Tab-separated table of C-alpha atoms and ligand atoms in Angstrom:
chain	number	residue	atom	x	y	z
A	158	MET	CA	75.201	86.308	85.875
A	159	ASN	CA	74.992	90.009	85.075
A	160	PHE	CA	78.456	90.963	86.198
A	161	SER	CA	79.807	94.145	84.709
A	162	ILE	CA	83.415	95.039	85.275
A	163	ASP	CA	82.573	98.654	84.611
A	164	ASN	CA	80.237	98.723	87.632
A	165	ILE	CA	82.885	97.666	90.075
A	166	THR	CA	85.910	99.601	88.832
A	167	ARG	CA	86.823	102.741	90.785
A	168	ALA	CA	85.774	105.909	88.968
A	169	ASN	CA	89.255	107.483	89.069
A	170	ILE	CA	90.818	104.323	87.635
A	171	LYS	CA	88.428	104.362	84.696
A	172	LYS	CA	89.681	107.852	83.897
A	173	VAL	CA	93.422	107.125	84.200
A	174	SER	CA	95.395	107.374	81.008
A	175	PRO	CA	98.408	105.188	81.700
A	176	TYR	CA	102.023	106.301	81.534
A	177	SER	CA	103.278	105.623	78.055
A	178	SER	CA	106.885	104.451	78.133
A	179	ALA	CA	109.365	104.682	75.292
A	180	ARG	CA	109.018	100.925	74.812
A	181	ASP	CA	105.224	101.221	74.677
A	182	GLU	CA	105.420	103.782	71.915
A	183	PHE	CA	107.917	101.919	69.783
A	184	LYS	CA	108.396	98.177	70.061
A	185	ASP	CA	109.189	96.926	66.582
A	186	PHE	CA	112.420	95.012	67.064
A	187	SER	CA	112.207	93.306	63.671
A	188	LYS	CA	114.257	95.932	61.839
A	189	GLU	CA	117.774	97.082	62.603
A	190	MET	CA	116.754	100.168	64.539
A	191	VAL	CA	118.880	102.508	66.576
A	192	PHE	CA	117.204	103.147	69.919
A	193	LEU	CA	117.688	106.730	71.012
A	194	ASP	CA	114.302	107.109	72.674
A	195	ALA	CA	114.727	106.020	76.294
A	196	ASN	CA	117.873	107.761	77.524
A	197	GLU	CA	119.579	104.432	78.126
A	198	ASN	CA	123.334	103.906	78.256
A	199	PRO	CA	124.236	102.517	74.806
A	200	PHE	CA	127.018	100.187	75.964
A	201	GLU	CA	125.624	96.665	75.968
A	202	ASN	CA	125.964	94.648	79.175
A	203	GLY	CA	122.813	92.536	79.002
A	204	VAL	CA	120.708	94.847	81.169
A	205	ASN	CA	121.406	98.353	79.853
A	206	ARG	CA	118.029	98.437	78.059
A	207	TYR	CA	114.643	98.761	79.757
A	208	PRO	CA	112.789	95.436	80.005
A	209	ASP	CA	109.689	94.656	77.944
A	210	PRO	CA	106.825	96.313	79.905
A	211	GLN	CA	104.397	93.638	78.666
A	212	GLN	CA	106.798	90.693	79.165
A	213	ILE	CA	105.537	89.128	75.956
A	214	LEU	CA	108.111	86.321	75.776
A	215	VAL	CA	107.381	85.217	79.360
A	216	LYS	CA	103.648	85.393	78.721
A	217	MET	CA	103.973	83.346	75.530
A	218	GLU	CA	105.660	80.526	77.456
A	219	LEU	CA	103.064	80.709	80.236
A	220	ALA	CA	100.184	80.832	77.768
A	221	LYS	CA	101.502	77.672	76.080
A	222	LEU	CA	102.052	75.905	79.389
A	223	LYS	CA	98.725	76.871	80.959
A	224	GLY	CA	96.425	76.894	77.942
A	225	VAL	CA	95.349	80.532	78.174
A	226	SER	CA	95.648	83.551	75.898
A	227	ILE	CA	98.298	86.185	76.637
A	228	HIS	CA	95.421	88.676	77.004
A	229	GLN	CA	94.243	86.724	80.060
A	230	LEU	CA	97.621	87.195	81.765
A	231	LEU	CA	99.196	89.876	83.919
A	232	LEU	CA	102.533	89.481	85.688
A	233	GLY	CA	103.483	91.087	88.971
A	234	ASN	CA	106.534	91.568	91.168
A	235	GLY	CA	105.357	88.540	93.170
A	236	SER	CA	101.661	87.718	93.651
A	237	ASP	CA	101.706	90.383	96.304
A	238	GLU	CA	101.921	93.092	93.648
A	239	VAL	CA	99.052	91.506	91.725
A	240	LEU	CA	96.909	91.475	94.871
A	241	ASP	CA	97.753	95.105	95.566
A	242	LEU	CA	96.747	96.076	92.010
A	243	LEU	CA	93.352	94.439	92.587
A	244	PHE	CA	92.764	96.642	95.634
A	245	ARG	CA	93.806	99.749	93.776
A	246	ALA	CA	91.637	98.994	90.765
A	247	PHE	CA	88.435	97.966	92.516
A	248	CYS	CA	88.343	99.140	96.150
A	249	GLU	CA	87.493	102.711	96.997
A	250	PRO	CA	89.298	103.523	100.272
A	251	LYS	CA	87.030	104.051	103.310
A	252	GLU	CA	84.015	103.023	101.251
A	253	ASP	CA	84.419	99.528	99.809
A	254	ASN	CA	85.260	96.309	101.617
A	255	ILE	CA	86.811	92.928	100.978
A	256	LEU	CA	86.078	89.500	102.447
A	257	THR	CA	88.737	87.150	103.754
A	258	LEU	CA	88.390	83.747	105.402
A	259	PRO	CA	90.761	83.279	108.331
A	260	PRO	CA	92.866	81.369	109.067
A	261	THR	CA	94.496	82.308	105.776
A	262	TYR	CA	97.403	84.078	104.096
A	263	GLY	CA	98.258	87.250	106.006
A	264	MET	CA	98.864	89.552	103.048
A	265	TYR	CA	95.185	90.096	102.184
A	266	LYS	CA	94.624	91.760	105.543
A	267	VAL	CA	97.828	93.811	105.362
A	268	LEU	CA	96.964	95.038	101.863
A	269	ALA	CA	93.474	95.977	103.047
A	270	GLU	CA	94.996	98.035	105.852
A	271	ILE	CA	97.512	99.719	103.533
A	272	ASN	CA	94.795	100.586	101.047
A	273	ASN	CA	92.423	101.734	103.812
A	274	VAL	CA	89.775	99.206	102.824
A	275	GLU	CA	87.623	97.395	105.367
A	276	ASN	CA	88.385	93.684	105.746
A	277	LYS	CA	85.323	91.619	106.641
A	278	GLU	CA	86.504	88.370	108.150
A	279	VAL	CA	84.358	85.239	107.946
A	280	LEU	CA	85.992	82.279	109.684
A	281	LEU	CA	86.397	79.001	107.852
A	282	THR	CA	84.341	76.111	109.230
A	283	GLU	CA	85.813	73.464	111.557
A	284	ASN	CA	86.957	71.538	108.468
A	285	PHE	CA	88.607	74.675	107.109
A	286	GLN	CA	86.009	75.092	104.333
A	287	PRO	CA	84.345	78.400	103.335
A	288	ASN	CA	81.128	79.092	105.204
A	289	VAL	CA	79.161	80.040	102.097
A	290	ASN	CA	76.004	81.284	103.799
A	291	ALA	CA	77.912	83.418	106.292
A	292	ILE	CA	80.093	84.863	103.515
A	293	LEU	CA	77.111	85.844	101.389
A	294	ALA	CA	75.347	87.258	104.453
A	295	SER	CA	78.365	89.448	105.246
A	296	ALA	CA	78.692	90.781	101.726
A	297	ASN	CA	77.015	94.021	100.707
A	298	LYS	CA	77.006	96.268	97.653
A	299	ASN	CA	80.461	97.579	98.575
A	300	SER	CA	82.047	94.129	98.789
A	301	LYS	CA	84.463	94.162	95.872
A	302	LEU	CA	86.885	91.296	96.445
A	303	LEU	CA	86.496	87.860	98.034
A	304	PHE	CA	89.778	86.049	98.657
A	305	LEU	CA	89.753	82.263	98.501
A	306	CYS	CA	93.125	80.680	99.117
A	307	SER	CA	93.016	77.108	97.846
A	308	PRO	CA	95.034	75.125	98.819
A	309	ASN	CA	94.839	77.339	101.863
A	310	ASN	CA	97.840	78.658	103.759
A	311	PRO	CA	98.362	77.742	106.644
A	312	THR	CA	95.820	74.892	106.834
A	313	GLY	CA	97.000	73.100	103.671
A	314	ASN	CA	93.612	71.874	102.457
A	315	SER	CA	91.793	72.731	99.243
A	316	PHE	CA	88.291	74.159	99.218
A	317	THR	CA	85.644	71.901	97.726
A	318	ALA	CA	84.687	72.782	94.160
A	319	LYS	CA	81.001	72.900	95.051
A	320	GLU	CA	81.444	75.649	97.664
A	321	VAL	CA	83.755	77.676	95.424
A	322	GLU	CA	81.317	77.438	92.544
A	323	LYS	CA	78.453	78.646	94.747
A	324	LEU	CA	80.531	81.685	95.686
A	325	LEU	CA	81.506	82.363	92.077
A	326	ASN	CA	77.846	82.298	91.114
A	327	SER	CA	76.514	84.370	94.008
A	328	PHE	CA	79.176	86.875	95.070
A	329	LYS	CA	78.615	90.188	93.292
A	330	GLY	CA	82.243	91.322	93.264
A	331	ILE	CA	85.417	89.627	92.095
A	332	VAL	CA	86.358	86.215	93.479
A	333	VAL	CA	90.131	85.915	93.760
A	334	ILE	CA	91.342	82.324	93.983
A	335	ASP	CA	94.918	82.279	95.235
A	336	GLU	CA	96.469	79.132	93.797
A	337	ALA	CA	100.010	79.601	95.104
A	338	TYR	CA	100.117	75.883	96.019
A	339	ILE	CA	98.054	74.430	93.152
A	340	ASP	CA	100.992	72.446	91.710
A	341	PHE	CA	101.060	70.286	94.843
A	342	SER	CA	97.314	69.723	94.871
A	343	SER	CA	95.230	66.724	93.874
A	344	GLN	CA	92.469	69.174	92.891
A	345	LYS	CA	92.212	70.762	89.459
A	346	SER	CA	93.119	74.398	88.949
A	347	TRP	CA	90.205	76.766	88.336
A	348	LEU	CA	92.134	77.954	85.293
A	349	GLN	CA	90.284	75.417	83.185
A	350	ARG	CA	87.034	77.213	83.955
A	351	LEU	CA	88.329	80.783	83.718
A	352	SER	CA	86.175	81.760	80.753
A	353	GLU	CA	82.994	80.520	82.482
A	354	PHE	CA	83.153	83.178	85.222
A	355	PRO	CA	83.581	86.875	84.315
A	356	ASN	CA	84.208	87.674	88.007
A	357	LEU	CA	87.014	85.125	88.487
A	358	VAL	CA	90.628	86.140	89.083
A	359	ILE	CA	93.213	83.425	89.694
A	360	THR	CA	96.677	84.107	91.063
A	361	GLN	CA	99.634	81.774	90.897
A	362	THR	CA	103.317	82.286	91.561
A	363	LEU	CA	106.763	81.035	90.603
A	364	SER	CA	107.733	81.274	94.304
A	365	LYS	CA	106.703	77.797	95.446
A	366	ALA	CA	106.602	74.758	93.134
A	367	TYR	CA	108.636	76.515	90.433
A	368	GLY	CA	111.447	77.180	92.890
A	369	MET	CA	111.920	80.864	92.079
A	370	ALA	CA	110.911	82.852	95.161
A	371	GLY	CA	113.998	84.996	94.675
A	372	ILE	CA	113.070	86.397	91.265
A	373	ARG	CA	109.613	87.657	92.380
A	374	LEU	CA	107.178	86.630	89.680
A	375	GLY	CA	103.462	86.414	90.362
A	376	ILE	CA	100.850	85.547	87.767
A	377	CYS	CA	97.306	86.809	87.444
A	378	TYR	CA	94.756	85.132	85.166
A	379	ALA	CA	91.442	86.802	84.422
A	380	SER	CA	89.176	87.967	81.602
A	381	SER	CA	90.874	90.294	79.127
A	382	GLU	CA	88.612	93.094	80.476
A	383	ILE	CA	89.942	92.723	84.007
A	384	ILE	CA	93.504	92.292	82.756
A	385	SER	CA	93.360	95.495	80.731
A	386	ILE	CA	92.300	97.492	83.809
A	387	LEU	CA	95.157	96.072	85.889
A	388	ASN	CA	97.555	96.674	83.013
A	389	LYS	CA	96.593	100.316	82.996
A	390	ILE	CA	97.677	100.861	86.590
A	391	LYS	CA	100.686	98.563	86.997
A	392	PRO	CA	104.112	100.220	87.170
A	393	PRO	CA	105.432	100.271	83.584
A	394	TYR	CA	108.534	98.158	84.140
A	395	ASN	CA	107.368	96.043	87.077
A	396	ILE	CA	109.126	92.858	85.937
A	397	ASN	CA	112.851	93.393	85.547
A	398	GLU	CA	114.963	91.954	82.740
A	399	LEU	CA	116.806	89.391	84.901
A	400	THR	CA	113.515	88.037	86.224
A	401	GLN	CA	112.064	87.754	82.724
A	402	GLN	CA	115.137	85.875	81.471
A	403	ARG	CA	115.304	83.485	84.416
A	404	ALA	CA	111.561	82.807	84.262
A	405	ILE	CA	111.777	81.845	80.592
A	406	ASP	CA	114.803	79.600	81.250
A	407	ARG	CA	112.745	77.746	83.832
A	408	LEU	CA	109.390	77.654	82.046
A	409	VAL	CA	110.885	75.962	79.000
A	410	LYS	CA	111.867	73.001	81.203
A	411	PRO	CA	108.484	71.883	82.593
A	412	LEU	CA	109.744	68.322	83.073
A	413	GLU	CA	112.378	69.470	85.552
A	414	ILE	CA	109.702	71.272	87.577
A	415	LYS	CA	107.396	68.259	87.402
A	416	ASN	CA	110.140	65.968	88.700
A	417	GLN	CA	110.865	68.270	91.623
A	418	ILE	CA	107.155	68.404	92.485
A	419	THR	CA	107.035	64.591	92.444
A	420	THR	CA	110.029	64.451	94.778
A	421	ILE	CA	108.471	66.997	97.143
A	422	LEU	CA	105.185	65.048	97.170
A	423	ASN	CA	107.081	61.836	97.998
A	424	GLN	CA	108.890	63.661	100.772
A	425	ARG	CA	105.544	64.965	102.025
A	426	MET	CA	104.348	61.367	102.353
A	427	PHE	CA	107.580	60.394	104.123
A	428	LEU	CA	107.254	63.353	106.483
A	429	ILE	CA	103.607	62.639	107.324
A	430	ASN	CA	104.361	58.988	108.058
A	431	ALA	CA	107.281	59.954	110.272
A	432	LEU	CA	105.173	62.595	112.074
A	433	LYS	CA	102.672	59.843	112.924
A	434	THR	CA	105.372	58.188	115.057
A	435	ILE	CA	105.902	61.319	117.186
A	436	SER	CA	103.755	60.627	120.211
A	437	PHE	CA	103.041	64.219	121.285
A	438	ILE	CA	101.694	65.315	117.911
A	439	GLU	CA	97.950	65.464	118.449
A	440	LYS	CA	96.834	66.020	114.902
A	441	ILE	CA	98.264	66.061	111.391
A	442	TYR	CA	95.926	68.041	109.166
A	443	PRO	CA	95.269	66.793	105.611
A	444	THR	CA	97.397	68.717	103.115
A	445	ASP	CA	97.239	69.522	99.428
A	446	ALA	CA	100.302	71.800	99.603
A	447	ASN	CA	104.073	71.584	100.235
A	448	PHE	CA	103.632	71.999	103.972
A	449	VAL	CA	101.924	70.188	106.815
A	450	LEU	CA	100.040	71.778	109.698
A	451	VAL	CA	100.310	69.846	112.969
A	452	LYS	CA	98.701	70.318	116.363
A	453	VAL	CA	100.900	69.958	119.412
A	454	PRO	CA	100.418	70.515	123.179
A	455	ASP	CA	102.444	73.759	123.342
A	456	ALA	CA	103.351	75.190	119.925
A	457	THR	CA	105.433	78.086	121.218
A	458	LYS	CA	107.523	75.854	123.460
A	459	ILE	CA	108.131	73.282	120.729
A	460	TYR	CA	108.889	76.030	118.235
A	461	HIS	CA	111.736	77.245	120.483
A	462	GLN	CA	112.955	73.716	121.178
A	463	LEU	CA	113.216	73.111	117.433
A	464	LEU	CA	115.042	76.422	116.987
A	465	GLN	CA	117.651	75.294	119.506
A	466	GLN	CA	118.292	72.297	117.302
A	467	GLY	CA	118.645	74.464	114.204
A	468	VAL	CA	115.214	73.823	112.671
A	469	VAL	CA	112.984	76.790	111.849
A	470	VAL	CA	109.274	76.141	111.417
A	471	ARG	CA	106.304	78.499	111.483
A	472	ASN	CA	104.336	78.923	114.684
A	473	ARG	CA	100.693	79.535	113.718
A	474	THR	CA	99.259	79.428	117.220
A	475	SER	CA	97.929	82.998	117.120
A	476	GLN	CA	95.784	82.319	114.043
A	477	PRO	CA	92.086	81.637	114.629
A	478	LEU	CA	91.247	77.881	114.691
A	479	CYS	CA	95.005	77.182	114.715
A	480	GLU	CA	95.778	77.249	118.421
A	481	ASN	CA	98.948	75.269	119.156
A	482	THR	CA	99.729	74.496	115.553
A	483	LEU	CA	103.025	74.534	113.702
A	484	ARG	CA	103.355	74.769	109.934
A	485	LEU	CA	106.117	72.553	108.584
A	486	THR	CA	107.411	73.114	105.073
A	487	VAL	CA	108.351	69.924	103.230
A	488	GLY	CA	112.098	70.150	102.622
A	489	ASN	CA	114.504	67.716	101.012
A	490	GLU	CA	115.164	64.275	102.502
A	491	GLN	CA	118.030	65.480	104.675
A	492	GLU	CA	116.083	68.468	106.008
A	493	ASN	CA	112.981	66.423	106.772
A	494	THR	CA	115.091	63.819	108.556
A	495	LYS	CA	116.659	66.564	110.628
A	496	LEU	CA	113.210	67.835	111.596
A	497	ILE	CA	112.010	64.361	112.568
A	498	ASN	CA	115.171	63.658	114.586
A	499	ALA	CA	114.786	66.974	116.382
A	500	LEU	CA	111.138	66.204	117.183
A	501	LYS	CA	112.141	62.780	118.537
A	502	THR	CA	114.387	64.365	121.144
A	503	ILE	CA	111.586	66.572	122.495
B	656	PLP	C1	103.670	82.116	99.235
B	656	PLP	C2	102.318	82.602	98.897
B	656	PLP	C3	102.135	83.493	97.843
B	656	PLP	C4	103.297	83.922	97.021
B	656	PLP	O1	103.527	85.236	97.019
B	656	PLP	P1	104.663	85.806	96.061
B	656	PLP	O2	104.543	87.250	96.306
B	656	PLP	O3	104.291	85.415	94.658
B	656	PLP	O4	105.967	85.192	96.469
B	656	PLP	C5	100.846	83.895	97.524
B	656	PLP	N1	99.797	83.438	98.207
B	656	PLP	C6	99.941	82.565	99.213
B	656	PLP	C7	98.744	82.041	99.901
B	656	PLP	C8	101.206	82.140	99.596
B	656	PLP	O5	101.338	81.294	100.617
């Protein structure tokens, strides 16, 4: 495929010369240096120095864990920052457009609105798969980003590899695969095929399986060419010191994360089996994520009945193809039991 990153990058972004921070200009920590270059307070308290703008230690752990080079990595203040950077790098406001596939994660649409970029929506099929022909028919020369969320939020299913591959081969802009839930999936991550597709961007996050929603760390994987453009426009110190430290502490214990994922997957099975005994649940959708979408007779009513019993779920009834559905996050054994008991009283 003749994909050229230069062709799709905004002209003003190509011209930007990034802010050069004190830590960009001097970063040799090997010698005993005195740092009088960043106007920091010299009294050590663990966070008095600016954090590493390139988060090299975090990236080294991630690179080891995920089998990529650190030049294929960019970190964001949550995936949401990564997604926003993609808009700012590649979408000319009022001129370019993006494609999203509802029902899906709501942030793509919000970011399109904020960045004043048209959002072309192409509904998923009945089985919640991408409608490849309709997507390609909707795309034009100004279509810069195509968002594929797999496993998809809120439906829970993964997109079939065949359909995704067709889109990667035919879409002329960047295909963003949002893998926020990949650690719960039976499908392989597209990370293994990153170098095959110059137009592929994959996002992951520490917010879900890694149990760190509070530290805000999103991960972007792409070719080093794409990464260097995003790097140019990201805020210099977008990942704070506490986040970098806590991320490393967690990433060096992959077994702990793996065990928690196993427990959550077992609980998912328990929850699904228990949901099957609730007579008014009309449908339990197949899931590859840490949540289950169910169809009920009156989602809004049941949502409020659950609230009264102290259980908060997500009402997705206003989403296309999701009328009268509730999205249930898989909790721990006690939480799931509480949900099931509450449903039994309805
Ligand atoms: C939860 C979620 C994210 C995570 O966003 P963060 O900003 O990293 O917390 C990204 N994409 C989808 C589809 C999600 O559901």
